[in-house]
Each structure stands twice: as C-alpha cells, then as structure tokens.
CSV table of C-alpha atoms and ligand atoms in Angstrom, one decimal:
chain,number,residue,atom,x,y,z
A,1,UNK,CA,257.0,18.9,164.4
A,2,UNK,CA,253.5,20.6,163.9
A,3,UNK,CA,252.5,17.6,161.7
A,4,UNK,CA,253.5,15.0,164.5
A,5,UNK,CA,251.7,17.0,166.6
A,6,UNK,CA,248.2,16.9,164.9
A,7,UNK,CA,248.6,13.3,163.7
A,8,UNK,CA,249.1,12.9,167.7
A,9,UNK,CA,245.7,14.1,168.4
A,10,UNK,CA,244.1,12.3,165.9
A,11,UNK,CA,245.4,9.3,167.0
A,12,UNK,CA,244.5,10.6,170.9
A,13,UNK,CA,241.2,11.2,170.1
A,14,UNK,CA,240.8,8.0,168.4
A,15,UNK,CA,241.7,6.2,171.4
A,16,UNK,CA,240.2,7.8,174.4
A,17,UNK,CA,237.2,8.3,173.9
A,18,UNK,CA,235.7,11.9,175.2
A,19,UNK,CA,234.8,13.2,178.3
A,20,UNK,CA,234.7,15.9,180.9
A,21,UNK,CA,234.3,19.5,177.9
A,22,UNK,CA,235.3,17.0,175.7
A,23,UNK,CA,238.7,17.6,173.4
A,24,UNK,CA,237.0,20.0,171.3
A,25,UNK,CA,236.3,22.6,173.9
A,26,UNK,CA,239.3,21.8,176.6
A,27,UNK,CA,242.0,22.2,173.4
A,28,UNK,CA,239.3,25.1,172.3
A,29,UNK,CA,239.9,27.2,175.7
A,30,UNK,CA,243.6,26.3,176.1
A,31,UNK,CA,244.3,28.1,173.0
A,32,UNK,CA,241.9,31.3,173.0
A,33,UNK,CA,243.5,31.8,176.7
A,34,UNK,CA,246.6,32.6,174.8
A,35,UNK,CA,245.2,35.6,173.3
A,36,UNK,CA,244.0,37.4,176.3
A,37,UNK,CA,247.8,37.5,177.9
A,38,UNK,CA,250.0,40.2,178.1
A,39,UNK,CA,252.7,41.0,175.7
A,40,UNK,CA,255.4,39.9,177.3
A,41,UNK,CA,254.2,36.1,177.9
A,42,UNK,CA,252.8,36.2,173.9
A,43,UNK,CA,255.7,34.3,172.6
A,44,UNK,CA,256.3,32.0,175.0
A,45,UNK,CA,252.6,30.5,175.1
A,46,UNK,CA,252.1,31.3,171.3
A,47,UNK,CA,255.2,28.9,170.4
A,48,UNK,CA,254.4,26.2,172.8
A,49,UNK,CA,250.3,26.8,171.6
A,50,UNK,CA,250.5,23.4,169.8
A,51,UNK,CA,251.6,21.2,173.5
A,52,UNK,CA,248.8,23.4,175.3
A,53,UNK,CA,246.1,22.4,172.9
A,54,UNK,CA,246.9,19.0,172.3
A,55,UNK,CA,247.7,18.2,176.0
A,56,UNK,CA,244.3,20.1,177.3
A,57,UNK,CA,242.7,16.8,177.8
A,58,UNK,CA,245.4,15.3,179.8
A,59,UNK,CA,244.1,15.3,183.1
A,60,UNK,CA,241.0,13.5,182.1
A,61,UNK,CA,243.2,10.8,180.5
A,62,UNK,CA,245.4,10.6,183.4
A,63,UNK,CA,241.7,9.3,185.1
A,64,UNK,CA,242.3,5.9,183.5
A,65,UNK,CA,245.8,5.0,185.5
A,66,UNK,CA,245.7,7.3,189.3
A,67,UNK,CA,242.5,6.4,191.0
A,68,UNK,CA,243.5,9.9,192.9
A,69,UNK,CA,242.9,11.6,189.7
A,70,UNK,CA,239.2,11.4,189.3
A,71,UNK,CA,237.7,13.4,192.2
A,72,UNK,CA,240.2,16.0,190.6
A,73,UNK,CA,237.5,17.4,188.7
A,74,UNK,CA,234.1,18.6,190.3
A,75,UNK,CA,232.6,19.5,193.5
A,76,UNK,CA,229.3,18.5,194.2
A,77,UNK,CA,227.7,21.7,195.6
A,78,UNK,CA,224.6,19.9,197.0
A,79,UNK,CA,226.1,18.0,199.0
A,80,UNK,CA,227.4,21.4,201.6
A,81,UNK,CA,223.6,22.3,201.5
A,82,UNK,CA,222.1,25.7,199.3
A,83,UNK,CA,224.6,27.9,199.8
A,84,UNK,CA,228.0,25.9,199.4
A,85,UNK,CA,230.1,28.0,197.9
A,86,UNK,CA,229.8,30.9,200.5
A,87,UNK,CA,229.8,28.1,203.7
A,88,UNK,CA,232.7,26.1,202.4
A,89,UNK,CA,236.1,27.5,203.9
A,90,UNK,CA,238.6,28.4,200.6
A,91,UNK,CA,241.8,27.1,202.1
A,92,UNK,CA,242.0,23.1,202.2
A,93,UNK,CA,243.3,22.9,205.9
A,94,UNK,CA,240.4,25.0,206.8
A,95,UNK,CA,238.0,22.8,205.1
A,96,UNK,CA,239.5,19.3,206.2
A,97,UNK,CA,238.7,21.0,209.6
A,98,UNK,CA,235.5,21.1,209.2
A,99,UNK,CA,234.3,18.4,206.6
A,100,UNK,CA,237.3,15.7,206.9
A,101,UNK,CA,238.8,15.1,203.7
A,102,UNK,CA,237.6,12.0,203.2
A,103,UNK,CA,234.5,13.8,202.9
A,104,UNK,CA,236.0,16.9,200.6
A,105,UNK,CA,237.5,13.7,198.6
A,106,UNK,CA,234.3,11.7,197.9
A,107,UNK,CA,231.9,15.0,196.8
A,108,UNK,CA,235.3,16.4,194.8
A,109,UNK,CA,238.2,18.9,195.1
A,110,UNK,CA,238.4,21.0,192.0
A,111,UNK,CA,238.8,24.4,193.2
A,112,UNK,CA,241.8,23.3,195.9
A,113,UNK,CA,243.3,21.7,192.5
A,114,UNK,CA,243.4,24.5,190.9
A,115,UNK,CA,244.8,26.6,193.3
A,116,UNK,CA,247.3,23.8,194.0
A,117,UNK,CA,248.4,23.6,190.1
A,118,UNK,CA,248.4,27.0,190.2
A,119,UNK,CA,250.9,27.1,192.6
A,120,UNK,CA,252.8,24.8,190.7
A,121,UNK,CA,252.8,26.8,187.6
A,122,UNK,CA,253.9,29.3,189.5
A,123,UNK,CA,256.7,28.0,191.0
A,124,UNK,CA,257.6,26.8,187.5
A,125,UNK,CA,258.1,29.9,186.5
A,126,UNK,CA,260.1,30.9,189.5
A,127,UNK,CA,262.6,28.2,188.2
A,128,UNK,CA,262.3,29.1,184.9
A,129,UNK,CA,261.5,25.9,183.7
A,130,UNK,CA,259.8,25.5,180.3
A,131,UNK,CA,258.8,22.5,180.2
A,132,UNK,CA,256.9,22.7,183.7
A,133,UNK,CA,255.6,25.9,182.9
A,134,UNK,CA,254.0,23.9,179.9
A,135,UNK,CA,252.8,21.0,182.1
A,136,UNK,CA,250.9,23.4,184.4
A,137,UNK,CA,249.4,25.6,182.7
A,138,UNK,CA,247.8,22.5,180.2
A,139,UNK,CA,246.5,21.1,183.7
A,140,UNK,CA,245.4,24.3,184.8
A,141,UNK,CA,243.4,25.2,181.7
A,142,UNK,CA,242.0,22.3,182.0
A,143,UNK,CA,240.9,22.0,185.9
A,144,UNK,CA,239.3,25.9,185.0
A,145,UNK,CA,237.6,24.5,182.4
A,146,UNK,CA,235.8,22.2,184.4
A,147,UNK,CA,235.2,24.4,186.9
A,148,UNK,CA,233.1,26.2,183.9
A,149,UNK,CA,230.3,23.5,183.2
A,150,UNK,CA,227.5,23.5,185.7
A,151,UNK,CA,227.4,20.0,185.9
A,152,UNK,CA,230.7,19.4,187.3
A,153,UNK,CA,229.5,21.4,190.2
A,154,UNK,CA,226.3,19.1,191.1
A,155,UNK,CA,225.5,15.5,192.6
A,156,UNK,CA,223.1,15.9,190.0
A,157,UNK,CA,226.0,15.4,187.2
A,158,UNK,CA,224.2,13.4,184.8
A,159,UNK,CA,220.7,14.7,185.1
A,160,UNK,CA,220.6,11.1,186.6
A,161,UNK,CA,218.1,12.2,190.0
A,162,UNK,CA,216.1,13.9,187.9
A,163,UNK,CA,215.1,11.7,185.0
A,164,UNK,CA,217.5,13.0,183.0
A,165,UNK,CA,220.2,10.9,182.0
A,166,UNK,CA,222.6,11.8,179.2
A,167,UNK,CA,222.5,15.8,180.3
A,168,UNK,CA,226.1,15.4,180.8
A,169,UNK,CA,227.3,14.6,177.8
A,170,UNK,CA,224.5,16.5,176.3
A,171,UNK,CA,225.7,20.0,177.5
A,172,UNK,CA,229.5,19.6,177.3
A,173,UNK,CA,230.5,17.2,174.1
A,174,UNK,CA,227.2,16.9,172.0
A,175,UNK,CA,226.4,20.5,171.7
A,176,UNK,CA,230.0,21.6,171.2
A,177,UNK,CA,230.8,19.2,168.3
A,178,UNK,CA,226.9,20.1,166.8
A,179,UNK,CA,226.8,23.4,167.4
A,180,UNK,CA,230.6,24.7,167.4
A,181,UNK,CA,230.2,26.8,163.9
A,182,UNK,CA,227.6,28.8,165.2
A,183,UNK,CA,229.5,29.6,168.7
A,184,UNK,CA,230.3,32.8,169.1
A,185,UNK,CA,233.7,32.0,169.7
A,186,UNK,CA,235.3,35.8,170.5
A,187,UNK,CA,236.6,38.1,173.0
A,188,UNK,CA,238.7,41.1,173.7
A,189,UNK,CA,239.7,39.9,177.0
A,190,UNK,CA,242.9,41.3,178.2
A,191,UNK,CA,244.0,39.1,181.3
A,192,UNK,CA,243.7,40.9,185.1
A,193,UNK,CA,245.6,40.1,187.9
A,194,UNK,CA,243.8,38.3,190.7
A,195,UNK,CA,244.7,39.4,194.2
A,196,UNK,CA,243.2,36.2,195.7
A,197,UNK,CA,243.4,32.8,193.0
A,198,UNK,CA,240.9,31.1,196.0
A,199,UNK,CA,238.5,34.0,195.7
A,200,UNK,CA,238.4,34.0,191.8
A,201,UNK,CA,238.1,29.9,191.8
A,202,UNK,CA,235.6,29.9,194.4
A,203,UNK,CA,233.3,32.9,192.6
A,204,UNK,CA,233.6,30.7,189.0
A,205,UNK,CA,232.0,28.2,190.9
A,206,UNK,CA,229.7,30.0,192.4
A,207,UNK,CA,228.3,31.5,189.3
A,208,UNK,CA,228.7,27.8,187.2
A,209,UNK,CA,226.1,26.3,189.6
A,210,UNK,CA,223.6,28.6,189.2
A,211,UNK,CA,223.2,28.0,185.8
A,212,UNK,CA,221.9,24.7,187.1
A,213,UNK,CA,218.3,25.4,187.6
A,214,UNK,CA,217.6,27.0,184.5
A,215,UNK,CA,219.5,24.3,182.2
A,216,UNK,CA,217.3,21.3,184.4
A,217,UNK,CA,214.0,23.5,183.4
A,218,UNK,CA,214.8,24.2,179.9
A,219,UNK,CA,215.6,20.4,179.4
A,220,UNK,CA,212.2,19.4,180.4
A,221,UNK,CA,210.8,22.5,178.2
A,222,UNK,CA,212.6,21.0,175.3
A,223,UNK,CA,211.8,17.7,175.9
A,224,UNK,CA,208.0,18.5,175.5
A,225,UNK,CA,208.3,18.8,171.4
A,226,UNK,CA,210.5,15.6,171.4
A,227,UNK,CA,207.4,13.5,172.9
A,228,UNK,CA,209.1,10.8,170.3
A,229,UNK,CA,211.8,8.9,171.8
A,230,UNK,CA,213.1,7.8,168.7
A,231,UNK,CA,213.7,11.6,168.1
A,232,UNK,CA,215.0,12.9,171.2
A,233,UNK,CA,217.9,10.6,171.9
A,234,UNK,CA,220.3,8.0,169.4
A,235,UNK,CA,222.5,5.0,170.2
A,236,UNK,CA,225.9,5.0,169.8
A,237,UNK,CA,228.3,2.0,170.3
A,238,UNK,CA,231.1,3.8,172.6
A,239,UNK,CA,233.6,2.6,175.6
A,240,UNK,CA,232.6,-0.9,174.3
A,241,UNK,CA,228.5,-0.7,174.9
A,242,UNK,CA,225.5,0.6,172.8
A,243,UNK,CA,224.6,3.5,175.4
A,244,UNK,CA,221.8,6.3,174.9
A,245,UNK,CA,222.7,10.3,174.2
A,246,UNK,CA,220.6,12.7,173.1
A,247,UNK,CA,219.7,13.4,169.7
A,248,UNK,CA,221.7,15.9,167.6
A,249,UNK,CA,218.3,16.9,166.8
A,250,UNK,CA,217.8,17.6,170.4
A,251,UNK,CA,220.9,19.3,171.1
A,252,UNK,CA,220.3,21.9,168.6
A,253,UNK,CA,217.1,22.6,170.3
A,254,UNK,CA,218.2,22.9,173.4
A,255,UNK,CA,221.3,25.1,172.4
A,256,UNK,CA,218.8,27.2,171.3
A,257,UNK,CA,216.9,27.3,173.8
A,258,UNK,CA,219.9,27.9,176.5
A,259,UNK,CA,220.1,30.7,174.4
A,260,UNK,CA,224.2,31.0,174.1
A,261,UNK,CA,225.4,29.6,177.5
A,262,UNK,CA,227.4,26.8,176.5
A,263,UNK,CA,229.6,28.8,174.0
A,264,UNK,CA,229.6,32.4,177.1
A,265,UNK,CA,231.2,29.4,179.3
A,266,UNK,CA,233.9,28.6,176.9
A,267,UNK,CA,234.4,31.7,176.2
A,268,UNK,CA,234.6,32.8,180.3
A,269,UNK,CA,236.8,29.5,180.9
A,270,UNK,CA,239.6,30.9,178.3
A,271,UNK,CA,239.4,34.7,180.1
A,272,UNK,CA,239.6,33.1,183.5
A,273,UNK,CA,242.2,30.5,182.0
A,274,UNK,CA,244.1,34.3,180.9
A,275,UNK,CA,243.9,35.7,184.4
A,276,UNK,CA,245.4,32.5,186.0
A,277,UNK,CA,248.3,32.3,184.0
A,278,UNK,CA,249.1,35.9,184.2
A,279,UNK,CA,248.6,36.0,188.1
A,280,UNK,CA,251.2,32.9,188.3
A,281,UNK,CA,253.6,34.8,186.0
A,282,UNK,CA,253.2,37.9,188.2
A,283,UNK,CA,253.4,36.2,191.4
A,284,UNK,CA,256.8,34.6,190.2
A,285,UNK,CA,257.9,38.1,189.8
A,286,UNK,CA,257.3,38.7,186.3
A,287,UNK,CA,260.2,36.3,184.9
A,288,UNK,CA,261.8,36.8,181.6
A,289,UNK,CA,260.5,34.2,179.3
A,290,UNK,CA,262.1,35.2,176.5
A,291,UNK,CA,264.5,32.7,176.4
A,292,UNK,CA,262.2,30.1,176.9
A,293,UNK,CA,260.5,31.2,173.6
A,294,UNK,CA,260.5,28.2,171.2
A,295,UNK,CA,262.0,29.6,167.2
A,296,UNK,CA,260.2,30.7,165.0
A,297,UNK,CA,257.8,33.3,166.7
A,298,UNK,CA,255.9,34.2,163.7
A,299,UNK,CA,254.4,37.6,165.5
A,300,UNK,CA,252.0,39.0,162.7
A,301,UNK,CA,250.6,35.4,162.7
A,302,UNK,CA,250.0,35.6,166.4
A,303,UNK,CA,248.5,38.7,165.9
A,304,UNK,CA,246.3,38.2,162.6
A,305,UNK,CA,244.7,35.1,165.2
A,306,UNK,CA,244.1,37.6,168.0
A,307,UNK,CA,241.8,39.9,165.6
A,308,UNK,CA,240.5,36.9,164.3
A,309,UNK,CA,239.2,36.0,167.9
A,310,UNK,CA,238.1,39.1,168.1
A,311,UNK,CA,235.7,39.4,165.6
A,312,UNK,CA,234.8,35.8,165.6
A,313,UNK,CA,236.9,34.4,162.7
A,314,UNK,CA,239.0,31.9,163.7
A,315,UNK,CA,236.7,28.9,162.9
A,316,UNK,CA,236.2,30.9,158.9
A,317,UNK,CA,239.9,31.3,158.5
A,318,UNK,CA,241.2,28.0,159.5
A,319,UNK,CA,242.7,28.9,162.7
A,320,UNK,CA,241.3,27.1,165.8
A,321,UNK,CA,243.5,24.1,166.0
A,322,UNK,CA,241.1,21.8,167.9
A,323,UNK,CA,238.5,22.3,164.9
A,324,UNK,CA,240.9,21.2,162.6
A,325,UNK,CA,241.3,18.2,164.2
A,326,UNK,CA,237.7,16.8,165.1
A,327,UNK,CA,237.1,13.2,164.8
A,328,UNK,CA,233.5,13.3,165.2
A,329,UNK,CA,231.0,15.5,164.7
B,1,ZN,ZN1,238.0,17.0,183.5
C-alpha cells in the first residue's frame, strides 16, 4: 500500500508540473499539521498521513478540468484598496452585498473556501465518514497553505507590475526545493480551538500580505549583486516552453536575505492547518474516531516523528515524506 502510494507521487509529480507552494511544501504542511493535533485525533490522521500528503496538491490539479476551481486560491488584496482585510465583510453574503460576486470571483475567494471546506470537514465528521473527513482536510490544508504565501494575497502575484517577473515561483517552489535542508522545519505547536474559523482565516491573510512590501524591496536589494543576467535567472523547458525563473544562485541569496520567512510560513501554515482541523473535530462534537483508525497504528513511530519535528530532525532521520519523494531539486 505505502509503496503504491509513493510510486503515485512520483508519477504525479512527473506529470503535473508544480505550482501554487509547490508539492514539496503543500505535502510538507499536510503532514507536520498532524503533529500539532490532540491525542485523540493522532491515530486517525497518523494512519491516513500517507492520502493527506500525497493528495495535498489536489486542488491545484483539479485547476486543469473546473474552470470554477482557479479563483479558489488567492485574493487580491489591492484590489479592496490599503486596508482590505479589515474593510472586506467575513461572511460571503455580506460581501456579495457589497462587491457582487462576480467581483469577489474575478480578484479570488480563498478565505470563503476555506471556511466553506471547513464546514465540510466538519460535517464529515458529524457523519463519521472517513473517507470525507480525508478529502477535506487534504483540501483544507491546502487552501490554508495558500492563504500563507504573500503572493497569493496580491494583484501583484508574479512581481509582474513591478518588473519582477518569476517572484512567484521564486518564493514558493524555487526556494523550497533549494533551500528545504536548511529550513527550520520544527515546532511544538499544540492545536487551539478557534472560536470564529472567519476571524482566524481573515487575520492569516492579513498578516501574509504584509510581508509583501518587504519581500518586493529585498528583491530589488538582491538583485543589485546579480547585475549579470546570466546569473540572476536560468531557462528551463517546462509546461511545453523555454520560460525564465530565477537562478538557484539567486534564490539562495534572497532566502538569505528574507532572513527565514519562507520556511516561518510553512511552519505557521501546518499550526494553523492544526487549529482548523481540531476546531472542525470540536465543532462536530468531538466524534469518536477510533474506529475510523486505519491498522497498524504504530504509536512510538508517531511519536519518535513528533520529537523529531520538534527539534528539527525529520529531514536527518528520513522522515518527511514529501522529501523523500522530490523529483527535482
Ligand atoms: Zn493552490
């Protein structure tokens, strides 16, 4: 089962292409969210770990055949003016009041998915039902994810109004895959219960846009000891075209010179990703999962990860599933 699995992504990754966090850091989240939850969901997401990683890139994928899909996952803050996230009203109906939706459509819905899949989840876990309690909680991790990089919160996306082209891919899939074994990839998060999901979606996005400013600025800083173009971007022959990206060169540069934020966001995406699923659970009345729980549950493994996470082992001792899997770098 577990070798299906990983010849799955492989083959996945192969195919699709990468967008959006990219697979490494969508599967990456999915599964250090798993850590942060409560004893009595462990099992459950700890034997269905595998279908949560390996689906985390689902809804990106799912891009390709619902044209509904793609709006799915930003919101361009600019759009609502400077202070967006405090003027836009949290509740859909509200905001369709006020901005149409064709309008909430075309500048993206993100947080109104999440709370929407959260509800879902939710209610899949009313009913009990593994398999949709899987579904959602893949989707979700992956909406909150997105709701993580500062670009998915701008109609500046791709650094595209601002001479700056490639800052998309640059920030959320080249740096990753360069930069991944010096992440700090750890965290004692224990998950916490939110009383409003629209609140907590609303304040991610909040605080993911204004990291904008700082990650324009420290691009053009960068960009002034790469005065060789040669040196500051490569070629690559992907989605059927020779198309530009940045360097690796670069992107170790301006990792650097971020100083950490792309690896805190991962890390913040997987404790928010914790919260969310616990609140859902709670919400459905703290349901029994335990015979939803898939055989074996190999506990001391489960727990010998989480003190990995903790100190910031997992990539050392083999144990982050999505880095095991990489088929680029
Ligand atoms: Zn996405």
């Amino acid at each position: 089962m577990k070798k299906n699995i990983q010849i799955g992504i492989l083959l996945m990754a192969l195919v699709a292409g990468l967008s959006s966090w990219g697979f490494l850091v969508h599967r990456t989240v999915n599964q250090l969210a798993v850590y942060g939850l409560p004893k009595k969901m462990q099992a459950f997401f700890y034997t269905h770990m595998d279908s949560l990683v390996y689906n985390a890139p689902r809804p990106d994928q799912r891009r390709n055949v619902d044209p509904a899909e793609g709006n799915k996952h930003f919101l361009d803050g600019e759009y609502y003016g400077d202070h967006a996230f405090d003027i836009i009203p949290h509740k859909w109906e509200d905001a369709v009041a006020k901005y149409t939706a064709d309008t909430l459509k075309k500048y993206g819905t993100l947080p109104y998915v999440v709370v929407e899949t959260q509800q879902k989840l939710t209610e899949a876990f009313r009913k009990g039902n593994k398999d949709s309690i899987i579904f959602y909680a893949t989707d979700l991790g992956h909406y909150i994810g997105d709701a993580h990089v500062p670009l998915h919160t701008s109609i500046n996306y791709d650094g595209q109004l601002t001479n700056q082209q490639g800052l998309h891919d640059l920030w959320e899939t080249t740096i990753p895959e360069t930069e991944l074994a010096g992440f700090a990839i750890k965290s004692r998060h224990k998950a916490q219960y939110l009383p409003s999901v629209e609140n907590a979606i609303w304040s991610i996005l909040k605080h993911t846009h204004s990291l904008l400013p700082v990650m324009f600025a420290t691009e053009k800083e960068v960009s002034k000891n790469f005065t060789d173009t040669a040196r500051k971007y490569r070629w690559e022959f992907r989605w059927g075209k020779n198309r530009r990206f940045y360097s690796k060169e670069f992107a170790t540069a301006f990792h650097k010179a971020l100083k950490g934020s792309v690896d805190e966001q991962l890390i913040r995406s997987a404790n928010a990703l914790s919260d969310f699923w616990y609140t859902a659970w709670v919400n459905a009345g703290r349901p029994d999962l335990s015979s939803l729980v898939a055989q074996p549950y190999k506990k001391k493994q489960f727990r010998m990860e989480r003190k990995a996470y903790r100190k910031n082992q997992l990539i050392e001792k083999g144990w982050l599933i999505s880095n095991n899997f990489r088929t680029r770098d």
